[in-house]
Amino acid sequence: MYGIDFGTSNTVVTVRDGTGARLLDLGSGEVVPSLMYFERDRRATIGDEAIADYTEARSRFGGKANLYNSYRFFQALKLALKDASFKGTTIFGSFWPAESLAGLFLREVKRRADESVGAECASAVVGRPVSLSGKAGLVTGDVSPGDVEDAVVARYRAACAYAGFEEVRFVPEPVAAAAGMSGELSGTVLVFDFGGGTLDVAVAESGAKGVRILSSAGRDLGGYLLNEDVSRARITRHFGSEGKIRTMKGNYLDMPRWITDQVASFYALPLSDLAATRRLIKELIYDARPVDKPRLRGLAEFLDRNLTFELFDAIDAAKIALSDGDAAEIAFALPPHVSFVERLTRAEFDGVIGRRVDEARALVLEALERAGRLPADVSAVIRVGGSSRVPAFAAMLESLFPGRVREGAVFTSIASGLLAAHDAGLSAA
C-alpha cells in the first residue's frame, strides 16, 4: 500500500518498510513538483521532466501564434479537483474532465512508484484537505457543504481509479502529519500545514499510546493565493489593469478587472478555454488609450504564448527569497510589449498578504476552540508545507505560542504519516 501526498505544489509517495514507511525516489528525487506537460501524440510528463519539456516546447513552437493548440502545461491540478464549478477543459479537440487530468498525473506517479519498488501496487492512502467545501467548492443555494464534500471526494476517488488504484482510503493531511510524529512528542500538539493550495490545522493529544485527534480545520488559503495577491498588487498593471476603454460616446470606462486578472489566475488559466477571451482582448486594444494598447497586446501575447508558469515561477522565486532576505525582484519581459522589474521588500510583501495572516490566525484559534484548548495548553506547534516558511506566518504562530513553534519535515511529513494514520484507524473510504 502506498501513502500518497498529492499536493498542490509537490507530490510525495511512501511505501511500507517493515513497521514504518519509506519515502520513494520517483525518478528525480522524493519530492516531485505537481506539474504536467501535455502534447499531442506523446506521453504526458510530470515534475522536473514536465518543466524541461515545457521549456523546450517554448523554443520549438515559438513562431506559432497560439501555443495552446500545440501543447498544454498544467499546474495545481489538485485545486481543479476541489473546484466544483470546474468540470474540465478541451485539449486538442477532446474534452478532458478534471478527474481524468488529475488521474493522468497520478497514473504517471503510480508508474514511477511501481518502478521504484519493482512491483505493482493497486492500493493507496491518499492525503486530502480537511475541508473540501470552502470557497473553491462554491457552496450556494440549496447545495450543502456536506453535498460538496461528498462530490469532491468522489472526484478524488475517480482520479485515483483513472490512475489504476483499486482500493483508496483518505486521511486529512494535518492528521497524517500528526500521526507520523506519534512517539516523538507528548502533550497537546498543533500541526500547521500550510501548502500551495490550502491551510489545514489539526490539534492532537500525543503520548505513549499514540495520537488522538481533538479537532481539525481548513480553508482555501495557500501559497498560490499569496502569489495571486502579489500579482494583483504589483503585476497586473503592467498588463493594463489600470487602463481605460473609450466608449462609442467618447467616454472612458475602467478596464474590466477580470480581463487583466488572467495574469493572476495561475492554476485556473492553464485549464481554461481561452479562445473567446483572446478575441475580446484583441478587440479591446482598438478602444484602449494609446498608453494602454501595448499592455493589452502584451496580455494577448501572454495568453497566446502560454506563459502562465513562467510568471508564476518568477513571483514564487521572489516570495521564497523573501523568507531569508529583505528584498527581492520579479523580472519579466515579453518584448516588444511588456518589460518590467518589480522590487518587493519584505515589509511590502507583508503588507500585501496581511489579511491572509489574519485569516490563518483565525483558523488556528478556531481549531483550538473546537478542541477545547487554549494557546497556553499547547506544548508544541509543528509547521509543515512550503508556505509555512513565509516569515509573517511563522511570526504569527510565535506570537500565539512563544518558544513552542518548530519546523517539521516541510515537504514530506504528510506522506510519512499517511500509512501510520491508516493503521491507527484515522482513514476513511
Short mmCIF file of C-alpha atoms in Angstrom, two decimals:
data_model
loop_
_atom_site.label_atom_id
_atom_site.label_comp_id
_atom_site.label_asym_id
_atom_site.label_seq_id
_atom_site.Cartn_x
_atom_site.Cartn_y
_atom_site.Cartn_z
CA MET A 1 0.00 0.00 0.00
CA TYR A 2 1.26 3.45 -0.95
CA GLY A 3 0.86 6.65 1.04
CA ILE A 4 0.37 9.48 -1.46
CA ASP A 5 0.58 13.14 -0.57
CA PHE A 6 -0.91 14.57 -3.79
CA GLY A 7 -0.07 18.19 -3.13
CA THR A 8 -0.97 21.38 -4.95
CA SER A 9 2.72 22.18 -5.44
CA ASN A 10 4.51 18.87 -4.81
CA THR A 11 3.71 15.16 -4.61
CA VAL A 12 5.41 12.58 -2.37
CA VAL A 13 4.87 8.81 -2.11
CA THR A 14 5.74 6.36 0.66
CA VAL A 15 5.54 2.58 0.90
CA ARG A 16 5.53 0.19 3.84
CA ASP A 17 9.00 -0.64 5.10
CA GLY A 18 8.83 -3.06 8.00
CA THR A 19 6.78 -1.34 10.66
CA GLY A 20 7.23 2.12 9.16
CA ALA A 21 7.08 3.97 5.86
CA ARG A 22 9.84 4.65 3.34
CA LEU A 23 9.94 7.64 1.00
CA LEU A 24 10.18 6.58 -2.63
CA ASP A 25 12.52 8.02 -5.23
CA LEU A 26 10.18 8.87 -8.09
CA GLY A 27 12.89 9.21 -10.69
CA SER A 28 14.13 12.69 -9.89
CA GLY A 29 14.03 12.56 -6.10
CA GLU A 30 11.47 12.05 -3.36
CA VAL A 31 9.59 15.31 -3.98
CA VAL A 32 8.02 15.72 -7.44
CA PRO A 33 6.56 19.10 -8.49
CA SER A 34 2.85 18.69 -9.24
CA LEU A 35 3.21 19.83 -12.85
CA MET A 36 2.19 18.08 -16.06
CA TYR A 37 3.16 18.70 -19.68
CA PHE A 38 0.71 17.53 -22.32
CA GLU A 39 1.44 17.41 -26.04
CA ARG A 40 -0.45 15.71 -28.85
CA ASP A 41 0.58 12.12 -29.66
CA ARG A 42 3.08 11.68 -26.85
CA ARG A 43 3.11 10.52 -23.23
CA ALA A 44 2.34 13.15 -20.63
CA THR A 45 5.31 14.06 -18.42
CA ILE A 46 5.33 15.32 -14.85
CA GLY A 47 7.57 17.15 -12.39
CA ASP A 48 11.01 18.30 -13.48
CA GLU A 49 10.62 16.40 -16.75
CA ALA A 50 7.48 18.44 -17.48
CA ILE A 51 9.37 21.68 -16.83
CA ALA A 52 12.12 20.59 -19.24
CA ASP A 53 9.54 19.68 -21.90
CA TYR A 54 7.72 22.99 -21.41
CA THR A 55 10.98 24.93 -21.77
CA GLU A 56 11.95 23.02 -24.91
CA ALA A 57 8.47 23.40 -26.44
CA ARG A 58 8.50 27.16 -25.99
CA SER A 59 11.56 27.23 -28.23
CA ARG A 60 10.34 24.61 -30.69
CA PHE A 61 6.88 26.14 -31.16
CA GLY A 62 7.99 29.74 -30.60
CA GLY A 63 6.95 31.02 -34.02
CA LYS A 64 3.33 29.88 -33.79
CA ALA A 65 0.58 32.34 -32.95
CA ASN A 66 -1.40 30.23 -30.48
CA LEU A 67 0.68 27.80 -28.49
CA TYR A 68 -2.40 26.46 -26.65
CA ASN A 69 -3.05 24.48 -29.81
CA SER A 70 0.47 22.99 -29.67
CA TYR A 71 0.94 21.99 -26.04
CA ARG A 72 -0.53 22.47 -22.56
CA PHE A 73 1.25 22.85 -19.26
CA PHE A 74 -0.78 22.27 -16.11
CA GLN A 75 -0.12 23.17 -12.50
CA ALA A 76 -2.13 22.74 -9.29
CA LEU A 77 -4.43 20.04 -10.71
CA LYS A 78 -5.48 19.30 -7.14
CA LEU A 79 -7.18 22.71 -6.98
CA ALA A 80 -9.09 21.85 -10.15
CA LEU A 81 -10.49 18.78 -8.37
CA LYS A 82 -11.60 20.93 -5.44
CA ASP A 83 -13.34 23.50 -7.63
CA ALA A 84 -16.85 22.11 -8.03
CA SER A 85 -17.58 24.66 -10.76
CA PHE A 86 -14.75 23.36 -12.97
CA LYS A 87 -15.85 20.34 -14.97
CA GLY A 88 -12.91 20.02 -17.36
CA THR A 89 -11.20 21.51 -20.38
CA THR A 90 -10.86 20.87 -24.08
CA ILE A 91 -7.39 19.77 -25.21
CA PHE A 92 -6.64 19.38 -28.91
CA GLY A 93 -10.35 18.96 -29.64
CA SER A 94 -11.11 16.41 -26.91
CA PHE A 95 -12.83 17.19 -23.61
CA TRP A 96 -10.92 16.10 -20.50
CA PRO A 97 -12.82 16.03 -17.18
CA ALA A 98 -10.95 17.34 -14.15
CA GLU A 99 -10.82 13.81 -12.73
CA SER A 100 -9.10 12.47 -15.85
CA LEU A 101 -6.50 15.24 -15.89
CA ALA A 102 -5.61 14.70 -12.24
CA GLY A 103 -5.79 10.95 -12.83
CA LEU A 104 -3.34 11.20 -15.71
CA PHE A 105 -0.87 12.91 -13.39
CA LEU A 106 -1.41 10.29 -10.67
CA ARG A 107 -1.07 7.49 -13.23
CA GLU A 108 2.45 8.67 -14.00
CA VAL A 109 3.17 8.99 -10.26
CA LYS A 110 1.97 5.39 -9.80
CA ARG A 111 4.10 4.19 -12.72
CA ARG A 112 7.19 5.75 -11.17
CA ALA A 113 6.35 4.37 -7.72
CA ASP A 114 5.82 0.86 -9.10
CA GLU A 115 9.13 1.12 -10.92
CA SER A 116 10.85 2.26 -7.73
CA VAL A 117 9.61 -0.70 -5.65
CA GLY A 118 9.83 -3.22 -8.50
CA ALA A 119 6.20 -4.32 -8.25
CA GLU A 120 2.71 -3.04 -9.00
CA CYS A 121 0.57 -1.70 -6.17
CA ALA A 122 -3.15 -1.01 -6.55
CA SER A 123 -3.98 0.31 -3.05
CA ALA A 124 -3.23 3.69 -1.54
CA VAL A 125 -3.89 6.01 1.37
CA VAL A 126 -4.22 9.49 -0.09
CA GLY A 127 -3.99 12.78 1.76
CA ARG A 128 -6.80 15.31 1.36
CA PRO A 129 -7.51 18.79 2.71
CA VAL A 130 -9.58 18.99 5.88
CA SER A 131 -12.32 20.92 4.10
CA LEU A 132 -13.42 20.37 0.50
CA SER A 133 -16.50 22.60 0.70
CA GLY A 134 -14.93 26.02 1.19
CA LYS A 135 -14.68 28.89 -1.29
CA ALA A 136 -13.40 26.69 -4.10
CA GLY A 137 -16.45 24.48 -3.70
CA LEU A 138 -18.80 27.39 -4.40
CA VAL A 139 -21.41 26.36 -1.85
CA THR A 140 -24.54 28.28 -2.83
CA GLY A 141 -28.31 27.96 -2.78
CA ASP A 142 -29.58 24.55 -1.80
CA VAL A 143 -26.19 22.86 -2.08
CA SER A 144 -24.96 21.95 1.41
CA PRO A 145 -21.30 21.75 2.44
CA GLY A 146 -21.80 18.05 3.04
CA ASP A 147 -23.02 17.55 -0.52
CA VAL A 148 -19.96 19.35 -1.86
CA GLU A 149 -17.66 17.29 0.39
CA ASP A 150 -19.17 14.06 -0.96
CA ALA A 151 -18.98 15.26 -4.57
CA VAL A 152 -15.34 16.33 -4.34
CA VAL A 153 -14.32 13.12 -2.54
CA ALA A 154 -15.97 11.26 -5.43
CA ARG A 155 -13.81 13.27 -7.83
CA TYR A 156 -10.68 12.36 -5.87
CA ARG A 157 -11.73 8.71 -5.98
CA ALA A 158 -12.38 8.87 -9.74
CA ALA A 159 -8.94 10.39 -10.32
CA CYS A 160 -7.32 7.59 -8.31
CA ALA A 161 -9.28 4.97 -10.24
CA TYR A 162 -8.16 6.53 -13.53
CA ALA A 163 -4.60 6.23 -12.25
CA GLY A 164 -5.05 2.49 -11.66
CA PHE A 165 -5.77 2.30 -7.92
CA GLU A 166 -8.46 -0.21 -6.98
CA GLU A 167 -8.54 0.46 -3.22
CA VAL A 168 -8.26 4.00 -1.86
CA ARG A 169 -8.59 5.45 1.62
CA PHE A 170 -8.32 9.11 2.57
CA VAL A 171 -6.74 10.89 5.53
CA PRO A 172 -6.86 14.64 6.27
CA GLU A 173 -3.37 15.97 5.64
CA PRO A 174 -2.58 17.51 9.05
CA VAL A 175 -3.94 14.38 10.73
CA ALA A 176 -1.39 12.35 8.76
CA ALA A 177 1.41 14.67 9.84
CA ALA A 178 0.33 14.35 13.48
CA ALA A 179 0.14 10.54 13.24
CA GLY A 180 3.60 10.42 11.71
CA MET A 181 5.05 12.14 14.77
CA SER A 182 3.49 9.73 17.27
CA GLY A 183 6.05 8.92 19.94
CA GLU A 184 8.21 11.96 19.15
CA LEU A 185 6.07 14.48 21.05
CA SER A 186 3.87 14.43 24.11
CA GLY A 187 1.02 16.63 25.22
CA THR A 188 -1.21 18.81 23.08
CA VAL A 189 0.30 19.27 19.62
CA LEU A 190 -0.91 21.62 16.89
CA VAL A 191 0.02 20.88 13.26
CA PHE A 192 0.05 23.92 10.98
CA ASP A 193 0.03 22.52 7.45
CA PHE A 194 0.38 25.43 5.03
CA GLY A 195 0.89 24.24 1.47
CA GLY A 196 0.36 25.54 -2.02
CA GLY A 197 -3.42 25.28 -2.08
CA THR A 198 -4.83 25.08 1.44
CA LEU A 199 -4.12 25.79 5.09
CA ASP A 200 -5.05 22.87 7.33
CA VAL A 201 -4.72 22.71 11.11
CA ALA A 202 -5.04 19.74 13.44
CA VAL A 203 -4.94 19.64 17.23
CA ALA A 204 -3.90 16.29 18.70
CA GLU A 205 -3.11 14.70 22.03
CA SER A 206 0.15 12.80 21.66
CA GLY A 207 1.58 10.31 24.11
CA ALA A 208 2.89 6.81 24.69
CA LYS A 209 -0.38 5.29 23.50
CA GLY A 210 -0.30 7.13 20.19
CA VAL A 211 -2.14 10.14 18.81
CA ARG A 212 -5.72 11.19 19.48
CA ILE A 213 -7.09 13.86 17.13
CA LEU A 214 -9.03 16.51 19.03
CA SER A 215 -10.01 18.74 16.11
CA SER A 216 -9.14 19.88 12.63
CA ALA A 217 -9.97 22.87 10.46
CA GLY A 218 -9.07 24.08 6.99
CA ARG A 219 -9.66 26.73 4.38
CA ASP A 220 -8.70 27.67 0.83
CA LEU A 221 -5.59 29.62 1.72
CA GLY A 222 -2.22 28.60 0.33
CA GLY A 223 0.91 29.72 -1.43
CA TYR A 224 -0.90 30.06 -4.75
CA LEU A 225 -3.21 32.64 -3.20
CA LEU A 226 -0.24 34.62 -1.89
CA ASN A 227 1.25 34.66 -5.40
CA GLU A 228 -2.08 35.85 -6.80
CA ASP A 229 -2.16 38.64 -4.20
CA VAL A 230 1.30 39.79 -5.29
CA SER A 231 0.29 39.66 -8.95
CA ARG A 232 -2.80 41.78 -8.39
CA ALA A 233 -0.89 44.27 -6.25
CA ARG A 234 2.21 44.69 -8.41
CA ILE A 235 1.99 42.87 -11.76
CA THR A 236 -1.43 43.19 -13.41
CA ARG A 237 -0.95 46.94 -14.02
CA HIS A 238 1.80 46.07 -16.48
CA PHE A 239 -0.88 44.25 -18.48
CA GLY A 240 -3.43 47.09 -18.42
CA SER A 241 -5.40 46.69 -15.18
CA GLU A 242 -5.32 50.46 -14.62
CA GLY A 243 -6.23 51.20 -18.23
CA LYS A 244 -9.24 52.88 -19.80
CA ILE A 245 -11.50 51.92 -22.70
CA ARG A 246 -13.18 54.53 -24.92
CA THR A 247 -16.93 54.04 -25.49
CA MET A 248 -18.87 54.89 -28.65
CA LYS A 249 -19.97 58.14 -26.95
CA GLY A 250 -16.37 59.15 -26.36
CA ASN A 251 -16.35 58.43 -22.63
CA TYR A 252 -13.71 56.30 -20.93
CA LEU A 253 -14.50 53.31 -18.74
CA ASP A 254 -12.17 51.40 -16.43
CA MET A 255 -10.62 48.27 -17.87
CA PRO A 256 -12.65 45.20 -16.78
CA ARG A 257 -10.58 43.68 -14.00
CA TRP A 258 -11.44 40.10 -14.95
CA ILE A 259 -9.62 40.65 -18.25
CA THR A 260 -6.26 41.60 -16.77
CA ASP A 261 -6.77 39.21 -13.86
CA GLN A 262 -5.75 36.48 -16.30
CA VAL A 263 -2.13 37.03 -15.24
CA ALA A 264 -3.05 36.22 -11.63
CA SER A 265 -5.08 33.05 -12.32
CA PHE A 266 -2.12 30.74 -12.01
CA TYR A 267 -3.93 27.44 -11.67
CA ALA A 268 -7.18 28.27 -13.47
CA LEU A 269 -5.71 29.90 -16.57
CA PRO A 270 -3.91 26.82 -17.95
CA LEU A 271 -7.18 24.90 -17.60
CA SER A 272 -9.31 27.50 -19.38
CA ASP A 273 -10.64 27.51 -22.92
CA LEU A 274 -9.24 30.88 -23.92
CA ALA A 275 -10.37 31.48 -27.49
CA ALA A 276 -13.18 33.90 -26.54
CA THR A 277 -11.01 35.73 -24.00
CA ARG A 278 -8.20 36.23 -26.51
CA ARG A 279 -10.65 37.58 -29.11
CA LEU A 280 -12.11 40.05 -26.60
CA ILE A 281 -8.69 41.32 -25.55
CA LYS A 282 -7.71 41.92 -29.16
CA GLU A 283 -10.98 43.82 -29.71
CA LEU A 284 -10.36 45.98 -26.63
CA ILE A 285 -6.99 47.06 -27.98
CA TYR A 286 -8.73 49.22 -30.59
CA ASP A 287 -10.72 51.12 -27.95
CA ALA A 288 -7.93 51.47 -25.38
CA ARG A 289 -5.93 54.63 -24.75
CA PRO A 290 -2.61 54.77 -26.63
CA VAL A 291 -0.70 54.23 -23.39
CA ASP A 292 -2.71 51.05 -22.69
CA LYS A 293 -2.51 49.44 -26.12
CA PRO A 294 0.95 47.87 -25.71
CA ARG A 295 -0.05 46.47 -22.31
CA LEU A 296 -3.10 44.77 -23.77
CA ARG A 297 -1.02 43.49 -26.68
CA GLY A 298 1.31 42.05 -24.07
CA LEU A 299 -1.65 40.39 -22.34
CA ALA A 300 -2.83 38.84 -25.61
CA GLU A 301 0.71 37.62 -26.31
CA PHE A 302 0.95 36.28 -22.74
CA LEU A 303 -2.08 34.08 -23.38
CA ASP A 304 -1.03 33.09 -26.90
CA ARG A 305 2.42 32.03 -25.74
CA ASN A 306 1.24 30.03 -22.73
CA LEU A 307 3.44 31.93 -20.27
CA THR A 308 1.48 31.44 -17.05
CA PHE A 309 4.05 29.21 -15.39
CA GLU A 310 6.96 31.49 -16.28
CA LEU A 311 5.34 34.45 -14.49
CA PHE A 312 4.19 32.28 -11.58
CA ASP A 313 7.72 30.93 -11.20
CA ALA A 314 9.19 34.45 -11.12
CA ILE A 315 6.77 35.55 -8.40
CA ASP A 316 7.24 32.33 -6.46
CA ALA A 317 11.03 32.69 -6.56
CA ALA A 318 10.74 36.22 -5.15
CA LYS A 319 8.40 35.01 -2.41
CA ILE A 320 10.86 32.28 -1.44
CA ALA A 321 13.77 34.73 -1.49
CA LEU A 322 11.89 36.97 0.94
CA SER A 323 11.92 34.17 3.50
CA ASP A 324 15.62 34.89 4.04
CA GLY A 325 16.19 38.34 2.52
CA ASP A 326 14.84 41.84 2.96
CA ALA A 327 14.04 42.40 -0.73
CA ALA A 328 13.61 40.51 -3.99
CA GLU A 329 12.94 41.30 -7.64
CA ILE A 330 10.29 40.00 -10.01
CA ALA A 331 11.59 40.34 -13.57
CA PHE A 332 9.50 39.53 -16.64
CA ALA A 333 9.73 40.54 -20.29
CA LEU A 334 7.56 39.94 -23.32
CA PRO A 335 9.10 42.18 -25.98
CA PRO A 336 8.20 44.47 -27.52
CA HIS A 337 5.08 44.94 -25.40
CA VAL A 338 5.93 44.34 -21.74
CA SER A 339 9.11 44.50 -19.71
CA PHE A 340 9.40 45.18 -16.00
CA VAL A 341 11.43 44.59 -12.87
CA GLU A 342 9.38 44.92 -9.70
CA ARG A 343 11.36 45.26 -6.48
CA LEU A 344 9.45 43.92 -3.49
CA THR A 345 10.64 44.42 0.08
CA ARG A 346 9.77 42.11 2.95
CA ALA A 347 7.70 44.89 4.53
CA GLU A 348 5.77 45.47 1.28
CA PHE A 349 5.13 41.75 0.89
CA ASP A 350 3.89 41.54 4.47
CA GLY A 351 1.51 44.38 3.70
CA VAL A 352 0.16 42.62 0.61
CA ILE A 353 -0.52 39.36 2.48
CA GLY A 354 -1.52 40.89 5.83
CA ARG A 355 -5.16 39.84 5.64
CA ARG A 356 -4.09 36.27 4.84
CA VAL A 357 -2.05 36.17 8.06
CA ASP A 358 -5.14 37.32 9.95
CA GLU A 359 -7.19 34.58 8.28
CA ALA A 360 -4.60 31.97 9.24
CA ARG A 361 -4.56 33.17 12.84
CA ALA A 362 -8.36 32.94 12.98
CA LEU A 363 -8.24 29.35 11.68
CA VAL A 364 -5.70 28.32 14.32
CA LEU A 365 -7.90 29.76 17.06
CA GLU A 366 -10.96 28.06 15.55
CA ALA A 367 -9.21 24.67 15.65
CA LEU A 368 -8.21 25.26 19.27
CA GLU A 369 -11.76 26.23 20.21
CA ARG A 370 -13.12 23.08 18.60
CA ALA A 371 -10.59 21.06 20.59
CA GLY A 372 -11.50 22.81 23.83
CA ARG A 373 -7.95 24.09 24.25
CA LEU A 374 -6.28 27.45 24.74
CA PRO A 375 -2.97 28.54 23.19
CA ALA A 376 -1.32 28.11 26.59
CA ASP A 377 -2.37 24.42 26.62
CA VAL A 378 -0.34 23.62 23.50
CA SER A 379 3.04 22.06 24.19
CA ALA A 380 4.33 22.10 20.59
CA VAL A 381 3.42 23.58 17.21
CA ILE A 382 4.77 21.90 14.09
CA ARG A 383 4.96 23.87 10.84
CA VAL A 384 4.83 21.80 7.63
CA GLY A 385 4.22 22.69 4.00
CA GLY A 386 6.34 25.04 1.92
CA SER A 387 4.25 28.13 2.65
CA SER A 388 4.78 27.67 6.41
CA ARG A 389 8.23 29.15 5.84
CA VAL A 390 6.81 32.57 4.97
CA PRO A 391 8.12 34.71 7.87
CA ALA A 392 4.86 36.57 8.53
CA PHE A 393 3.04 33.30 9.26
CA ALA A 394 5.89 31.92 11.36
CA ALA A 395 5.86 35.17 13.37
CA MET A 396 2.09 34.91 13.85
CA LEU A 397 2.47 31.42 15.30
CA GLU A 398 5.34 32.50 17.53
CA SER A 399 3.18 35.31 18.93
CA LEU A 400 0.47 32.79 19.86
CA PHE A 401 2.82 30.03 21.08
CA PRO A 402 6.09 31.68 22.15
CA GLY A 403 9.04 29.29 22.22
CA ARG A 404 6.94 26.27 21.19
CA VAL A 405 6.99 26.51 17.39
CA ARG A 406 9.31 24.39 15.29
CA GLU A 407 9.60 23.31 11.68
CA GLY A 408 8.84 19.73 10.77
CA ALA A 409 9.84 17.89 7.59
CA VAL A 410 8.30 20.58 5.42
CA PHE A 411 7.69 18.59 2.24
CA THR A 412 7.49 15.00 3.48
CA SER A 413 5.71 14.98 6.86
CA ILE A 414 2.28 14.26 5.42
CA ALA A 415 3.39 11.42 3.16
CA SER A 416 5.43 9.90 6.00
CA GLY A 417 2.38 9.79 8.28
CA LEU A 418 -0.34 8.57 5.91
CA LEU A 419 0.19 4.85 6.46
CA ALA A 420 0.57 5.35 10.22
CA ALA A 421 -2.71 7.28 10.27
CA HIS A 422 -4.41 4.48 8.34
CA ASP A 423 -3.05 1.87 10.76
CA ALA A 424 -4.36 3.96 13.68
CA GLY A 425 -7.87 3.89 12.23
CA LEU A 426 -7.83 7.51 11.10
CA SER A 427 -8.52 6.88 7.40
CA ALA A 428 -11.91 6.83 5.68
CA ALA A 429 -13.25 5.47 2.43
#
